[in-house]
Structures are given as structure tokens and as C-alpha cells.
């Protein structure tokens, strides 16, 4: 279970789950700045720069990462792994949308879209409509920030400002969604913030709204052992002390162990591919570990628990 969540909590871009969207955008910005990036997001840094002070600033600072490495090589390796993971994840789901639109799907729904900039940066076919569902303040921040910089979407973008715990299918329909047309759905960086029953409910609603030929893609939730969670918390707490107040503050409320407290570590969560296959979809998945290795982005040297890493699942509605 999550120790920092409640059934009716909400957030803006700089608090709670909202702050994780900024961290993900920072990872995309850092990847874009690499010599040979897996993905290119020219708007990620713009979105990060307007979000105020937080750990995301340090994620873009090579000198900071070097100081982390001097203090604790394993923690620095974890930071590198996290950045690589975000690049590989983004790359995978970008490809999902490329394939979906090539197959003629022109209705797209991004669930808990956060600071996802695909509506602005992908080359969408003419006539594509992208629906973004998220908390009102999160959607407002993104739209206003990009508008300030003269950035226009490359598809017709429609905001659906609602919490996914509420009646989002009705809000989606009110925004013009056509349940009779094939849809490409994305649940990226979302399921870990839902308890198991809410995950089931999400996919039940997606299924009800999906015409034949629809596609869905999702990032599943890895299950971390309590022993490893405790060990990593000790390491990050020690790092705060070792690096001193100035740099240690970079982790306050935003280290991987802190972010984990926003998530639901539910061992009874359904296997997404299995659930989809049992409810009218044809689905399969790849492990994030294998995808990272395929793209030469795996850096962890210690033996890892395969259950701790997510899968990337895709499915098609028959």
C-alpha cells in the first residue's frame, strides 16, 4: 500500500504524483541532450524549467551526478538506470503510437497524461485527435507553459480535466470521444499509482469504450521486496548526510524511495497481459529489462529480481 495517498487526494504539477511528471520530463530532457538520444523531446526542458525548485533541476546537472557517484557509486548507478529506463519506455510507447496510426487509428487517449508532450512532438497523421486525461491543474500548467513558448500541437488536442477515480468515461464522451471508432489507449506511468482493484476498473472501462480494432499499451508495475525497499531507503538517507545540506536537499521528498511511497506496492495486482487476454483482447508484453538490454541501456551490475521491473504490454481488441 501507499503511505502518502488517500482516496480523495489531488495535486498540482509540483506536489505528490504531479511532481513525478516533472521528474519524468527532466529525464526526457536529459535524454534529448545526449549525443545519440533514443527519443527527442524539444519541449521537455521548457516544461521542467517552469515547475519551480525540485530534484528535477539536479537530474539535468552532470556535476551533481558526478558528486553522487563520488559519494555512493551504487546510488549513482540507480540514477543512471532511472534515466535510461525513462528513455527506453518513451521510445517503446512512441513506437506503439506510430504503429497504431499507421494502421489507421486516428483517435488517441493518453490516460494520466501528466507532462507527456506527444500531442506536440509526434508526427500525427491528418485528422488525429489526441485526448489527454489528467488533473485540471496539471493539464493547465502544460498547456499554458507551451503556449507561452509558441508551441502548437501537431494533432487536434482535447483536454479532459478529471481525476481518473471519477467518471472519466462520461467526461471523455463530453469532449467528443467516439466509442464507435477504434482508439489507441496509453497507460504509461499510471498503474503504480492505482491500487489493484482500481487497475481492474480502469481496464474494464477501457474495454467498454473500445471498438474492434482498438489498441492499448500499458506499463505494468514491478513488485519490490520490502527488504530491498528498506535497504535503498537506508542508502539514500546516508547519502543525504554524506553530501551535506546543500546537495542532500536535492533528494528531500523526491528520491526513488520517497517516490515509492506514492505508489501502491500491491502483490495481488492482476497481470495486465493475462487480464486483457481474458477480456476480449489479444495482448503480449516484453520486460523492460530485455528492452533496455536490446537498446544497450542496461547499466545495473548487481543481480536483480525480475519481478521488480515492469513489463511493456500491448493489446488489440478483436
mmCIF file of C-alpha atoms in Angstrom:
data_model
loop_
_atom_site.group_PDB
_atom_site.id
_atom_site.type_symbol
_atom_site.label_atom_id
_atom_site.label_comp_id
_atom_site.label_asym_id
_atom_site.label_seq_id
_atom_site.Cartn_x
_atom_site.Cartn_y
_atom_site.Cartn_z
ATOM 1 C CA UNK A 1 0.000 0.000 0.000
ATOM 2 C CA UNK A 2 0.958 3.654 -0.283
ATOM 3 C CA UNK A 3 1.660 5.625 2.886
ATOM 4 C CA UNK A 4 1.269 9.063 1.269
ATOM 5 C CA UNK A 5 -2.006 8.620 -0.622
ATOM 6 C CA UNK A 6 -5.672 8.905 0.226
ATOM 7 C CA UNK A 7 -8.825 8.100 -1.723
ATOM 8 C CA UNK A 8 -9.531 11.782 -2.486
ATOM 9 C CA UNK A 9 -6.058 13.336 -2.746
ATOM 10 C CA UNK A 10 -5.222 15.740 -5.556
ATOM 11 C CA UNK A 11 -2.134 17.553 -6.790
ATOM 12 C CA UNK A 12 -0.688 20.220 -8.990
ATOM 13 C CA UNK A 13 2.496 19.974 -11.033
ATOM 14 C CA UNK A 14 4.875 20.413 -8.095
ATOM 15 C CA UNK A 15 3.287 18.181 -5.454
ATOM 16 C CA UNK A 16 2.605 14.497 -4.807
ATOM 17 C CA UNK A 17 2.129 12.454 -8.001
ATOM 18 C CA UNK A 18 2.327 15.655 -10.040
ATOM 19 C CA UNK A 19 5.981 16.110 -9.126
ATOM 20 C CA UNK A 20 6.803 12.732 -10.641
ATOM 21 C CA UNK A 21 5.625 14.066 -14.014
ATOM 22 C CA UNK A 22 8.264 16.787 -13.779
ATOM 23 C CA UNK A 23 10.929 14.203 -12.935
ATOM 24 C CA UNK A 24 9.936 12.150 -15.989
ATOM 25 C CA UNK A 25 10.064 15.258 -18.171
ATOM 26 C CA UNK A 26 13.525 16.012 -16.782
ATOM 27 C CA UNK A 27 14.633 12.525 -17.803
ATOM 28 C CA UNK A 28 13.332 13.160 -21.329
ATOM 29 C CA UNK A 29 15.141 16.491 -21.432
ATOM 30 C CA UNK A 30 18.385 14.845 -20.334
ATOM 31 C CA UNK A 31 17.981 12.120 -22.955
ATOM 32 C CA UNK A 32 17.288 14.688 -25.673
ATOM 33 C CA UNK A 33 20.567 16.436 -24.803
ATOM 34 C CA UNK A 34 22.622 13.257 -25.354
ATOM 35 C CA UNK A 35 24.764 12.887 -28.452
ATOM 36 C CA UNK A 36 22.712 9.946 -29.742
ATOM 37 C CA UNK A 37 19.341 10.102 -27.984
ATOM 38 C CA UNK A 38 16.759 7.348 -28.197
ATOM 39 C CA UNK A 39 13.991 9.947 -28.230
ATOM 40 C CA UNK A 40 13.773 13.652 -28.895
ATOM 41 C CA UNK A 41 11.535 15.857 -26.799
ATOM 42 C CA UNK A 42 12.311 19.514 -27.540
ATOM 43 C CA UNK A 43 9.638 20.666 -25.077
ATOM 44 C CA UNK A 44 10.641 18.680 -22.006
ATOM 45 C CA UNK A 45 13.106 21.247 -20.669
ATOM 46 C CA UNK A 46 10.608 24.065 -21.181
ATOM 47 C CA UNK A 47 8.131 22.158 -19.036
ATOM 48 C CA UNK A 48 10.727 21.411 -16.371
ATOM 49 C CA UNK A 49 12.074 24.958 -16.219
ATOM 50 C CA UNK A 50 8.680 26.376 -15.286
ATOM 51 C CA UNK A 51 7.982 23.911 -12.483
ATOM 52 C CA UNK A 52 9.987 25.618 -9.745
ATOM 53 C CA UNK A 53 12.626 24.099 -7.499
ATOM 54 C CA UNK A 54 12.941 20.342 -7.113
ATOM 55 C CA UNK A 55 15.105 17.300 -7.672
ATOM 56 C CA UNK A 56 14.429 17.621 -11.413
ATOM 57 C CA UNK A 57 16.925 20.510 -11.521
ATOM 58 C CA UNK A 58 19.690 18.243 -10.287
ATOM 59 C CA UNK A 59 18.745 15.493 -12.732
ATOM 60 C CA UNK A 60 19.914 17.805 -15.530
ATOM 61 C CA UNK A 61 23.180 18.702 -13.767
ATOM 62 C CA UNK A 62 26.105 16.444 -14.746
ATOM 63 C CA UNK A 63 28.216 17.850 -11.905
ATOM 64 C CA UNK A 64 25.608 16.767 -9.379
ATOM 65 C CA UNK A 65 25.505 13.230 -10.747
ATOM 66 C CA UNK A 66 29.311 13.102 -10.552
ATOM 67 C CA UNK A 67 29.173 14.112 -6.879
ATOM 68 C CA UNK A 68 26.611 11.395 -6.223
ATOM 69 C CA UNK A 69 28.981 8.885 -7.842
ATOM 70 C CA UNK A 70 31.806 10.018 -5.591
ATOM 71 C CA UNK A 71 29.597 9.578 -2.542
ATOM 72 C CA UNK A 72 27.919 6.282 -3.478
ATOM 73 C CA UNK A 73 28.562 4.520 -6.778
ATOM 74 C CA UNK A 74 25.517 2.271 -6.429
ATOM 75 C CA UNK A 75 23.126 5.194 -5.980
ATOM 76 C CA UNK A 76 24.676 6.944 -8.990
ATOM 77 C CA UNK A 77 24.143 3.763 -10.995
ATOM 78 C CA UNK A 78 20.486 3.776 -9.950
ATOM 79 C CA UNK A 79 20.116 7.362 -11.157
ATOM 80 C CA UNK A 80 21.648 6.416 -14.497
ATOM 81 C CA UNK A 81 19.351 3.399 -14.690
ATOM 82 C CA UNK A 82 16.302 5.555 -13.986
ATOM 83 C CA UNK A 83 17.172 7.955 -16.801
ATOM 84 C CA UNK A 84 17.824 5.112 -19.211
ATOM 85 C CA UNK A 85 14.574 3.447 -18.229
ATOM 86 C CA UNK A 86 12.568 6.568 -18.998
ATOM 87 C CA UNK A 87 14.224 6.892 -22.412
ATOM 88 C CA UNK A 88 13.522 3.253 -23.285
ATOM 89 C CA UNK A 89 9.947 3.453 -22.009
ATOM 90 C CA UNK A 90 9.254 6.601 -24.034
ATOM 91 C CA UNK A 91 10.831 5.022 -27.119
ATOM 92 C CA UNK A 92 8.650 1.913 -26.785
ATOM 93 C CA UNK A 93 5.371 3.795 -26.474
ATOM 94 C CA UNK A 94 6.289 6.262 -29.210
ATOM 95 C CA UNK A 95 6.645 3.220 -31.462
ATOM 96 C CA UNK A 96 3.259 1.959 -30.254
ATOM 97 C CA UNK A 97 1.585 5.130 -31.491
ATOM 98 C CA UNK A 98 3.488 5.088 -34.762
ATOM 99 C CA UNK A 99 2.184 1.572 -35.420
ATOM 100 C CA UNK A 100 -1.366 2.403 -34.281
ATOM 101 C CA UNK A 101 -1.722 5.421 -36.540
ATOM 102 C CA UNK A 102 -0.120 3.550 -39.441
ATOM 103 C CA UNK A 103 -2.928 1.014 -39.001
ATOM 104 C CA UNK A 104 -5.477 3.789 -39.478
ATOM 105 C CA UNK A 105 -6.351 4.639 -35.858
ATOM 106 C CA UNK A 106 -6.921 8.372 -35.526
ATOM 107 C CA UNK A 107 -8.428 8.557 -32.019
ATOM 108 C CA UNK A 108 -5.877 8.584 -29.208
ATOM 109 C CA UNK A 109 -6.360 8.650 -25.425
ATOM 110 C CA UNK A 110 -3.473 9.284 -23.047
ATOM 111 C CA UNK A 111 -4.520 8.401 -19.506
ATOM 112 C CA UNK A 112 -2.957 10.456 -16.687
ATOM 113 C CA UNK A 113 -1.048 12.332 -19.359
ATOM 114 C CA UNK A 114 0.995 14.482 -16.997
ATOM 115 C CA UNK A 115 3.683 16.340 -18.950
ATOM 116 C CA UNK A 116 3.518 13.932 -21.882
ATOM 117 C CA UNK A 117 4.264 16.043 -24.975
ATOM 118 C CA UNK A 118 3.364 13.525 -27.671
ATOM 119 C CA UNK A 119 0.450 15.671 -28.845
ATOM 120 C CA UNK A 120 3.045 18.329 -29.646
ATOM 121 C CA UNK A 121 6.114 16.411 -30.774
ATOM 122 C CA UNK A 122 4.959 13.331 -32.708
ATOM 123 C CA UNK A 123 4.203 13.462 -36.432
ATOM 124 C CA UNK A 124 0.482 12.638 -36.300
ATOM 125 C CA UNK A 125 -1.488 11.871 -39.484
ATOM 126 C CA UNK A 126 -4.032 14.480 -40.529
ATOM 127 C CA UNK A 127 -7.296 14.119 -38.653
ATOM 128 C CA UNK A 128 -5.828 12.590 -35.496
ATOM 129 C CA UNK A 129 -7.469 13.648 -32.232
ATOM 130 C CA UNK A 130 -5.486 13.253 -29.010
ATOM 131 C CA UNK A 131 -7.437 13.234 -25.738
ATOM 132 C CA UNK A 132 -5.379 13.921 -22.617
ATOM 133 C CA UNK A 133 -6.904 12.960 -19.277
ATOM 134 C CA UNK A 134 -5.403 14.274 -16.040
ATOM 135 C CA UNK A 135 -5.884 16.514 -13.032
ATOM 136 C CA UNK A 136 -7.055 20.003 -14.050
ATOM 137 C CA UNK A 137 -4.022 21.857 -12.653
ATOM 138 C CA UNK A 138 -1.587 19.518 -14.410
ATOM 139 C CA UNK A 139 -3.233 19.987 -17.806
ATOM 140 C CA UNK A 140 -3.488 23.730 -17.255
ATOM 141 C CA UNK A 141 0.216 24.047 -16.442
ATOM 142 C CA UNK A 142 1.316 22.151 -19.546
ATOM 143 C CA UNK A 143 -0.965 23.974 -21.964
ATOM 144 C CA UNK A 144 -0.114 27.420 -20.601
ATOM 145 C CA UNK A 145 3.612 26.761 -20.430
ATOM 146 C CA UNK A 146 3.854 25.524 -24.015
ATOM 147 C CA UNK A 147 1.564 28.288 -25.293
ATOM 148 C CA UNK A 148 3.865 30.855 -23.679
ATOM 149 C CA UNK A 149 6.656 29.485 -25.878
ATOM 150 C CA UNK A 150 4.558 29.436 -29.043
ATOM 151 C CA UNK A 151 4.360 25.636 -29.150
ATOM 152 C CA UNK A 152 1.342 24.268 -31.010
ATOM 153 C CA UNK A 153 0.087 20.648 -31.000
ATOM 154 C CA UNK A 154 0.658 18.568 -34.133
ATOM 155 C CA UNK A 155 -2.769 16.927 -33.768
ATOM 156 C CA UNK A 156 -6.116 18.134 -32.501
ATOM 157 C CA UNK A 157 -5.568 18.072 -28.735
ATOM 158 C CA UNK A 158 -8.533 17.888 -26.370
ATOM 159 C CA UNK A 159 -8.166 18.175 -22.614
ATOM 160 C CA UNK A 160 -10.283 16.033 -20.291
ATOM 161 C CA UNK A 161 -9.671 17.593 -16.903
ATOM 162 C CA UNK A 162 -10.814 14.953 -14.441
ATOM 163 C CA UNK A 163 -9.416 12.603 -11.841
ATOM 164 C CA UNK A 164 -9.408 9.008 -13.098
ATOM 165 C CA UNK A 165 -11.145 7.974 -9.870
ATOM 166 C CA UNK A 166 -14.217 9.886 -11.065
ATOM 167 C CA UNK A 167 -16.494 9.303 -14.078
ATOM 168 C CA UNK A 168 -13.870 9.956 -16.715
ATOM 169 C CA UNK A 169 -15.665 7.966 -19.477
ATOM 170 C CA UNK A 170 -18.549 10.466 -19.310
ATOM 171 C CA UNK A 171 -16.118 13.389 -19.381
ATOM 172 C CA UNK A 172 -14.303 11.807 -22.308
ATOM 173 C CA UNK A 173 -17.536 11.450 -24.274
ATOM 174 C CA UNK A 174 -18.453 15.038 -23.440
ATOM 175 C CA UNK A 175 -15.138 16.079 -25.029
ATOM 176 C CA UNK A 176 -16.183 14.394 -28.296
ATOM 177 C CA UNK A 177 -14.821 10.875 -27.882
ATOM 178 C CA UNK A 178 -16.439 8.365 -30.263
ATOM 179 C CA UNK A 179 -16.766 4.910 -28.696
ATOM 180 C CA UNK A 180 -17.662 3.506 -32.105
ATOM 181 C CA UNK A 181 -14.240 4.339 -33.581
ATOM 182 C CA UNK A 182 -11.027 2.391 -32.918
ATOM 183 C CA UNK A 183 -8.900 4.008 -30.224
ATOM 184 C CA UNK A 184 -5.246 3.802 -29.217
ATOM 185 C CA UNK A 185 -5.055 3.931 -25.408
ATOM 186 C CA UNK A 186 -1.938 4.533 -23.318
ATOM 187 C CA UNK A 187 -1.459 3.909 -19.588
ATOM 188 C CA UNK A 188 2.184 4.894 -19.089
ATOM 189 C CA UNK A 189 3.487 5.793 -15.630
ATOM 190 C CA UNK A 190 -0.004 5.294 -14.212
ATOM 191 C CA UNK A 191 -0.771 1.826 -12.864
ATOM 192 C CA UNK A 192 1.710 2.047 -9.973
ATOM 193 C CA UNK A 193 -0.359 4.910 -8.545
ATOM 194 C CA UNK A 194 -3.536 2.788 -8.522
ATOM 195 C CA UNK A 195 -4.462 0.021 -6.080
ATOM 196 C CA UNK A 196 -5.189 -3.381 -7.644
ATOM 197 C CA UNK A 197 -8.969 -3.010 -7.775
ATOM 198 C CA UNK A 198 -8.690 0.422 -9.401
ATOM 199 C CA UNK A 199 -6.378 -1.055 -12.050
ATOM 200 C CA UNK A 200 -9.014 -3.660 -12.879
ATOM 201 C CA UNK A 201 -11.681 -0.956 -13.009
ATOM 202 C CA UNK A 202 -9.572 1.147 -15.359
ATOM 203 C CA UNK A 203 -9.201 -1.663 -17.891
ATOM 204 C CA UNK A 204 -12.873 -2.575 -17.581
ATOM 205 C CA UNK A 205 -13.775 0.966 -18.623
ATOM 206 C CA UNK A 206 -11.220 0.981 -21.424
ATOM 207 C CA UNK A 207 -12.681 -2.288 -22.720
ATOM 208 C CA UNK A 208 -16.239 -0.936 -22.617
ATOM 209 C CA UNK A 209 -15.146 2.090 -24.654
ATOM 210 C CA UNK A 210 -13.075 0.191 -27.218
ATOM 211 C CA UNK A 211 -14.441 -0.596 -30.663
ATOM 212 C CA UNK A 212 -12.999 -3.561 -32.591
ATOM 213 C CA UNK A 213 -9.532 -2.734 -33.866
ATOM 214 C CA UNK A 214 -8.679 -0.602 -30.835
ATOM 215 C CA UNK A 215 -5.243 -0.936 -29.301
ATOM 216 C CA UNK A 216 -3.947 -0.461 -25.789
ATOM 217 C CA UNK A 217 -0.469 -0.110 -24.332
ATOM 218 C CA UNK A 218 0.469 -0.141 -20.674
ATOM 219 C CA UNK A 219 3.446 -0.101 -18.373
ATOM 220 C CA UNK A 220 2.928 -2.704 -15.662
ATOM 221 C CA UNK A 221 4.004 -2.444 -12.038
ATOM 222 C CA UNK A 222 7.086 -4.158 -10.670
ATOM 223 C CA UNK A 223 6.853 -5.591 -7.168
ATOM 224 C CA UNK A 224 9.743 -4.583 -4.916
ATOM 225 C CA UNK A 225 10.572 -6.644 -1.861
ATOM 226 C CA UNK A 226 10.267 -4.890 1.474
ATOM 227 C CA UNK A 227 13.877 -5.868 2.209
ATOM 228 C CA UNK A 228 15.188 -4.050 -0.864
ATOM 229 C CA UNK A 229 12.967 -1.032 -0.249
ATOM 230 C CA UNK A 230 14.344 -0.748 3.282
ATOM 231 C CA UNK A 231 17.945 -1.148 2.110
ATOM 232 C CA UNK A 232 17.593 1.546 -0.534
ATOM 233 C CA UNK A 233 15.987 3.909 1.966
ATOM 234 C CA UNK A 234 18.990 3.471 4.242
ATOM 235 C CA UNK A 235 21.367 4.220 1.382
ATOM 236 C CA UNK A 236 19.546 7.396 0.345
ATOM 237 C CA UNK A 237 19.276 8.579 3.947
ATOM 238 C CA UNK A 238 23.025 8.040 4.334
ATOM 239 C CA UNK A 239 23.658 9.901 1.094
ATOM 240 C CA UNK A 240 21.723 12.914 2.339
ATOM 241 C CA UNK A 241 24.023 13.071 5.362
ATOM 242 C CA UNK A 242 27.217 12.415 3.399
ATOM 243 C CA UNK A 243 26.572 15.051 0.733
ATOM 244 C CA UNK A 244 25.697 17.778 3.184
ATOM 245 C CA UNK A 245 22.720 20.089 3.456
ATOM 246 C CA UNK A 246 23.036 21.834 0.085
ATOM 247 C CA UNK A 247 23.132 18.758 -2.131
ATOM 248 C CA UNK A 248 21.349 16.425 0.232
ATOM 249 C CA UNK A 249 18.306 18.693 -0.008
ATOM 250 C CA UNK A 250 18.011 17.717 -3.658
ATOM 251 C CA UNK A 251 16.629 14.366 -2.539
ATOM 252 C CA UNK A 252 14.164 15.667 0.027
ATOM 253 C CA UNK A 253 10.760 14.303 -0.874
ATOM 254 C CA UNK A 254 11.917 13.117 -4.283
ATOM 255 C CA UNK A 255 14.405 10.279 -4.024
ATOM 256 C CA UNK A 256 13.327 6.944 -5.530
ATOM 257 C CA UNK A 257 12.480 5.744 -2.031
ATOM 258 C CA UNK A 258 10.294 8.811 -1.394
ATOM 259 C CA UNK A 259 8.515 8.459 -4.728
ATOM 260 C CA UNK A 260 7.890 4.798 -3.912
ATOM 261 C CA UNK A 261 5.728 5.938 -1.002
ATOM 262 C CA UNK A 262 3.301 7.437 -3.523
ATOM 263 C CA UNK A 263 2.838 4.046 -5.191
ATOM 264 C CA UNK A 264 0.736 1.026 -4.331
ATOM 265 C CA UNK A 265 3.014 -1.970 -3.895
ATOM 266 C CA UNK A 266 0.182 -4.484 -4.224
ATOM 267 C CA UNK A 267 1.247 -8.140 -4.680
ATOM 268 C CA UNK A 268 -2.333 -9.128 -5.635
ATOM 269 C CA UNK A 269 -2.371 -6.881 -8.698
ATOM 270 C CA UNK A 270 -3.578 -8.624 -11.874
ATOM 271 C CA UNK A 271 -1.121 -9.432 -14.633
ATOM 272 C CA UNK A 272 -2.083 -6.903 -17.319
ATOM 273 C CA UNK A 273 -1.469 -9.123 -20.364
ATOM 274 C CA UNK A 274 -3.372 -12.004 -18.758
ATOM 275 C CA UNK A 275 -6.281 -9.754 -17.802
ATOM 276 C CA UNK A 276 -6.523 -8.334 -21.325
ATOM 277 C CA UNK A 277 -6.373 -11.781 -22.925
ATOM 278 C CA UNK A 278 -9.247 -12.880 -20.701
ATOM 279 C CA UNK A 279 -11.401 -9.860 -21.613
ATOM 280 C CA UNK A 280 -11.532 -9.746 -25.397
ATOM 281 C CA UNK A 281 -8.059 -8.511 -26.244
ATOM 282 C CA UNK A 282 -5.041 -10.206 -27.796
ATOM 283 C CA UNK A 283 -2.127 -8.999 -25.699
ATOM 284 C CA UNK A 284 1.550 -9.651 -25.126
ATOM 285 C CA UNK A 285 4.389 -7.955 -23.330
ATOM 286 C CA UNK A 286 8.133 -7.541 -23.139
ATOM 287 C CA UNK A 287 10.102 -6.989 -19.985
ATOM 288 C CA UNK A 288 11.618 -3.561 -19.518
ATOM 289 C CA UNK A 289 14.893 -5.294 -18.687
ATOM 290 C CA UNK A 290 15.008 -7.056 -22.059
ATOM 291 C CA UNK A 291 14.054 -3.865 -23.890
ATOM 292 C CA UNK A 292 16.780 -1.914 -22.081
ATOM 293 C CA UNK A 293 19.306 -4.588 -22.932
ATOM 294 C CA UNK A 294 18.183 -4.646 -26.566
ATOM 295 C CA UNK A 295 18.773 -0.903 -26.801
ATOM 296 C CA UNK A 296 22.074 -1.126 -24.894
ATOM 297 C CA UNK A 297 20.792 0.917 -21.953
ATOM 298 C CA UNK A 298 21.100 -1.618 -19.125
ATOM 299 C CA UNK A 299 23.695 -0.488 -16.550
ATOM 300 C CA UNK A 300 22.861 -2.369 -13.341
ATOM 301 C CA UNK A 301 25.639 -4.737 -12.316
ATOM 302 C CA UNK A 302 24.099 -6.451 -9.297
ATOM 303 C CA UNK A 303 21.782 -9.439 -9.574
ATOM 304 C CA UNK A 304 18.231 -8.211 -9.912
ATOM 305 C CA UNK A 305 14.812 -9.590 -9.048
ATOM 306 C CA UNK A 306 12.901 -9.832 -12.327
ATOM 307 C CA UNK A 307 9.602 -9.173 -10.552
ATOM 308 C CA UNK A 308 10.887 -5.736 -9.538
ATOM 309 C CA UNK A 309 10.862 -4.474 -13.123
ATOM 310 C CA UNK A 310 7.890 -3.537 -15.232
ATOM 311 C CA UNK A 311 6.679 -5.028 -18.488
ATOM 312 C CA UNK A 312 5.536 -3.087 -21.529
ATOM 313 C CA UNK A 313 2.248 -4.587 -22.684
ATOM 314 C CA UNK A 314 0.360 -4.032 -25.950
ATOM 315 C CA UNK A 315 -3.021 -5.428 -26.918
ATOM 316 C CA UNK A 316 -5.533 -5.291 -29.758
ATOM 317 C CA UNK A 317 -9.302 -5.586 -29.453
ATOM 318 C CA UNK A 318 -10.854 -8.246 -31.644
#
